PDB file of C-alpha atoms in Angstrom:
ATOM      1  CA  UNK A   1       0.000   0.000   0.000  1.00 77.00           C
ATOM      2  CA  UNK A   2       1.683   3.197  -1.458  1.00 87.00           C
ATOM      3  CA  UNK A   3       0.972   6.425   1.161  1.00 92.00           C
ATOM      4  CA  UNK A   4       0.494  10.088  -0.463  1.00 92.00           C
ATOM      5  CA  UNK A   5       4.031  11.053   0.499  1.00 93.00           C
ATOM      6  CA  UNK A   6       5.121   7.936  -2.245  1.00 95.00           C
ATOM      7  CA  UNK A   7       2.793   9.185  -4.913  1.00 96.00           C
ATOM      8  CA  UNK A   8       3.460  12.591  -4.761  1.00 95.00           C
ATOM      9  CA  UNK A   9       7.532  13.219  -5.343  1.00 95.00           C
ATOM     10  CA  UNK A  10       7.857  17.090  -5.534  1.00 94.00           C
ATOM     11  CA  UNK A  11       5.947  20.116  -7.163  1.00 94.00           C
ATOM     12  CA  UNK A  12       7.202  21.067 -10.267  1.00 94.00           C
ATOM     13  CA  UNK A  13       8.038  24.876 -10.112  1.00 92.00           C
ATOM     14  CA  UNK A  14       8.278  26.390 -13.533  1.00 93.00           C
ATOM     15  CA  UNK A  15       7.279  29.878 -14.883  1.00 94.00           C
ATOM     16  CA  UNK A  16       4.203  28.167 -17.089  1.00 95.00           C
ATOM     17  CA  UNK A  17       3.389  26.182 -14.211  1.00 92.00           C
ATOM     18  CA  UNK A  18       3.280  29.406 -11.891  1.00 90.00           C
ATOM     19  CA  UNK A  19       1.087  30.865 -14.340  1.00 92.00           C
ATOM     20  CA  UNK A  20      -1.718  27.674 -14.307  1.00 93.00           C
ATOM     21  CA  UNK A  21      -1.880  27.775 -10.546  1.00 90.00           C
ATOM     22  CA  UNK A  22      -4.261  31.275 -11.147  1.00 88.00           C
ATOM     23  CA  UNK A  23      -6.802  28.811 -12.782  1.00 92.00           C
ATOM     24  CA  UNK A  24      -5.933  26.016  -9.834  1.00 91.00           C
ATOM     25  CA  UNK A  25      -3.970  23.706 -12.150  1.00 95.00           C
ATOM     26  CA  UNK A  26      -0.743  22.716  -9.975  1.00 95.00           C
ATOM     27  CA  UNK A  27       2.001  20.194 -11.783  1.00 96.00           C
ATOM     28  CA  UNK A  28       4.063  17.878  -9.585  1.00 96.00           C
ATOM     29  CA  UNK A  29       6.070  14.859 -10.395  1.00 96.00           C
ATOM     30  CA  UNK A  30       4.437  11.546  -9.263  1.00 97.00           C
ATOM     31  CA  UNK A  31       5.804   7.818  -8.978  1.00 97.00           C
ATOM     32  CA  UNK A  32       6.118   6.293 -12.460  1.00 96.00           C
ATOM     33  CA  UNK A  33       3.715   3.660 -11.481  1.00 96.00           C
ATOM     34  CA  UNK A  34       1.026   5.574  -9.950  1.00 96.00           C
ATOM     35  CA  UNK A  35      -2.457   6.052 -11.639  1.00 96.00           C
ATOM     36  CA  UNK A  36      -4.724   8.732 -12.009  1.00 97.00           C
ATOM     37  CA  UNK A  37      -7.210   7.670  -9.035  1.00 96.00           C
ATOM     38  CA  UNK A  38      -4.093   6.841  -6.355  1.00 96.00           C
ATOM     39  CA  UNK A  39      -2.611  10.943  -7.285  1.00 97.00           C
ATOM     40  CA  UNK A  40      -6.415  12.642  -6.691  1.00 96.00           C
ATOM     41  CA  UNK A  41      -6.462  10.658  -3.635  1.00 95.00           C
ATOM     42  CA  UNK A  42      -3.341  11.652  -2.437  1.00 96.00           C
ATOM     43  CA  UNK A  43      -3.602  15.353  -3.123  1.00 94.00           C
ATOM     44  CA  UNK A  44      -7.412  15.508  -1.471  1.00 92.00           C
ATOM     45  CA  UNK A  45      -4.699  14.025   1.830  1.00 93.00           C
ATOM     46  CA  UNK A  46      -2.345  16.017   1.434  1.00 92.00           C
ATOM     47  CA  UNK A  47      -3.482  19.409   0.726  1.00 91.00           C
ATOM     48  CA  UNK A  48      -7.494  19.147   1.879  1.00 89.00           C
ATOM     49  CA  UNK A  49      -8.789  20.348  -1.638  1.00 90.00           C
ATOM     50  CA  UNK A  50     -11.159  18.915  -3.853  1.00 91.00           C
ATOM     51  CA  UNK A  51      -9.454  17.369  -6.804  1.00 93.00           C
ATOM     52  CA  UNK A  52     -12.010  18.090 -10.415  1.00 95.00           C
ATOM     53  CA  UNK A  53      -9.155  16.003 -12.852  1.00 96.00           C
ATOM     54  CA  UNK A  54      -5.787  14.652 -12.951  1.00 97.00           C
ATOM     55  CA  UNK A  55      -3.754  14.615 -16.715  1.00 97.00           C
ATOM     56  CA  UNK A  56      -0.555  12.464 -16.394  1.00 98.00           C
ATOM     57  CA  UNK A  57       2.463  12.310 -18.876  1.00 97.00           C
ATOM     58  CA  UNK A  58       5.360   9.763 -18.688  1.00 97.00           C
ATOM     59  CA  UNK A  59       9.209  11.329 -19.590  1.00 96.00           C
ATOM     60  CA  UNK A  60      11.630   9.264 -20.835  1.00 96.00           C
ATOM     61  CA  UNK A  61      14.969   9.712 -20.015  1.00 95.00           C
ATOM     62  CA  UNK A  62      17.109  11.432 -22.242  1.00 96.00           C
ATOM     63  CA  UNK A  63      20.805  10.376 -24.018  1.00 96.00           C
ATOM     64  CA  UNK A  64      23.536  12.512 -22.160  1.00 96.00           C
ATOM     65  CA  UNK A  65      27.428  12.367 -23.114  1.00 96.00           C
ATOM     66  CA  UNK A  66      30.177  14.119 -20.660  1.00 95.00           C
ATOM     67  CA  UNK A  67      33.278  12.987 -22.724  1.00 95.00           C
ATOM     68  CA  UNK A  68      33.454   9.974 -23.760  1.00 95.00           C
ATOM     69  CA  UNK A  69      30.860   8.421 -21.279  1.00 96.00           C
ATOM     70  CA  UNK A  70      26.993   8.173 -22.228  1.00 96.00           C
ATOM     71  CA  UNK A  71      24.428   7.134 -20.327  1.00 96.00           C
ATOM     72  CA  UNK A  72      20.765   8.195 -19.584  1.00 96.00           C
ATOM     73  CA  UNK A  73      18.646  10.183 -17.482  1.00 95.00           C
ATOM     74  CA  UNK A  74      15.872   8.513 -15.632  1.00 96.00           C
ATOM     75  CA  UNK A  75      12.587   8.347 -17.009  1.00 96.00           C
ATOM     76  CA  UNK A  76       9.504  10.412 -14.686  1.00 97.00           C
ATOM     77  CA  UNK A  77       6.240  10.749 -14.755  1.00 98.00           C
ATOM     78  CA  UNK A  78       4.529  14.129 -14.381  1.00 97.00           C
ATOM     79  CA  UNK A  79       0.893  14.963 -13.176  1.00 98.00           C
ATOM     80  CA  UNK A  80      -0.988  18.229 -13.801  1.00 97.00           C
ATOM     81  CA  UNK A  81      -4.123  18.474 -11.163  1.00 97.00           C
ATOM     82  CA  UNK A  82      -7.011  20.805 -11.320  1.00 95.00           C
ATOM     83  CA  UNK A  83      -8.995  21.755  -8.015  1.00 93.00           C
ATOM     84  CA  UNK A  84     -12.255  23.174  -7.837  1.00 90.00           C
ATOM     85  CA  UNK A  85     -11.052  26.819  -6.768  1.00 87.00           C
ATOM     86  CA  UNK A  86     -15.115  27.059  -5.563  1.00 82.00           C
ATOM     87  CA  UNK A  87     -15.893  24.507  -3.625  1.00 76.00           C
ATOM     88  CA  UNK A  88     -19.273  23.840  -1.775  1.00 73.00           C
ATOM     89  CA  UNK A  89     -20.081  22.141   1.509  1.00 69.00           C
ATOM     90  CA  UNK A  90     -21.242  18.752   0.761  1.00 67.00           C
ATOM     91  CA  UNK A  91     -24.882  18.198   2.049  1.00 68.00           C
ATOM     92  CA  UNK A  92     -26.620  14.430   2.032  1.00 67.00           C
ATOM     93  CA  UNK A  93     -30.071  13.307   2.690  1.00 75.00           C
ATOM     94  CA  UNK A  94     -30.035  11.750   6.216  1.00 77.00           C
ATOM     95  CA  UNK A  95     -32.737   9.374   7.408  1.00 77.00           C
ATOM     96  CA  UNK A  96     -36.262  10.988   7.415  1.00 77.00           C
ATOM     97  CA  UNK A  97     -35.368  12.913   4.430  1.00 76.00           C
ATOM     98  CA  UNK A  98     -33.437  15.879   6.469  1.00 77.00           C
ATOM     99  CA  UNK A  99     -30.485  17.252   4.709  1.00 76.00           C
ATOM    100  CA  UNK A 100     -27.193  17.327   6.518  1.00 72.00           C
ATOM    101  CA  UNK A 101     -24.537  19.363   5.822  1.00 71.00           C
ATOM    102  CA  UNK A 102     -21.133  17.377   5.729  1.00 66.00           C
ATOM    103  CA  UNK A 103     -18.118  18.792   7.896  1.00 63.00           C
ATOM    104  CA  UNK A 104     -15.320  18.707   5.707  1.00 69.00           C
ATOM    105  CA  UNK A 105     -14.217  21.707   4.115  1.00 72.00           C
ATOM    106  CA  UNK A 106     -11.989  22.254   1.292  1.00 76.00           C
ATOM    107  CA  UNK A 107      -9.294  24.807   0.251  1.00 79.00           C
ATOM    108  CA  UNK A 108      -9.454  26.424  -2.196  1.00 80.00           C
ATOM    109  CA  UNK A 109      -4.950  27.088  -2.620  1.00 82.00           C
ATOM    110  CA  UNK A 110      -2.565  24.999  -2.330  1.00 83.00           C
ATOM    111  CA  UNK A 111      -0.494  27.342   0.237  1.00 76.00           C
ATOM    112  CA  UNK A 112       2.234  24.114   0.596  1.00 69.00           C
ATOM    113  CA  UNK A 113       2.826  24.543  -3.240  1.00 63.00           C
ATOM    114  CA  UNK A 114       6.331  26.840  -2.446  1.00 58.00           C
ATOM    115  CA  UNK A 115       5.113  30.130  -2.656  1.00 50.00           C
ATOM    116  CA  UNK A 116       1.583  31.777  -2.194  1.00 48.00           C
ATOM    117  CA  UNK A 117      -0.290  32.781  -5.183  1.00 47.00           C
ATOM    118  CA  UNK A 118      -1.495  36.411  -5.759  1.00 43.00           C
TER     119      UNK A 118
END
């Protein structure tokens, strides 16, 4: 069983990916053998937002030289996340058709991310 700190590696920190977190799309690089469903669930742990969709993209490793050795880089897999940068309290029908509101409560940044977002 893999926890959220083995899915998620590190946040990817780039000037395009600065300029997606405005529209709550935050990249990070993920274990190469994690899915779509194991990354939402471990950003909803991690960072207590609500995760709308999850786009993944494997990078193989590249050919370096330095001399005359070659050898490659390691192959990665990156993840691009949306949240829901509105998110409502969850409400359920309880038994005798009362609704309840839920108690969890979502963010709506991810402040952890490295720097805060204007």
């Amino acid at each position: 069983m893999k926890t959220a700190h083995d899915v998620i590696l590190k946040p990817i920190i780039t000037e395009h990916s600065s300029s997606e977190m405005a529209v709550g799309r935050y990249t990070f690089e993920v274990a190469v053998d994690a899915n779509k469903t194991e990354i939402k669930d471990a950003v909803e742990k991690l960072f207590q937002v609500q995760v709308l969709d999850v786009c993944t993209m494997n990078k193989r490793g590249k050919a370096k030289r330095v001399g005359v050795h070659q050898g490659k880089t390691a192959a990665w897999k990156k993840a691009i996340v949306r949240i829901n940068l509105e998110p409502k309290q969850q409400a359920y029908l309880a038994k005798g058709g009362q609704a309840v509101a839920g108690d969890k409560k979502y963010k709506t940044t991810i402040e952890e991310f490295g720097f805060n977002q204007q």
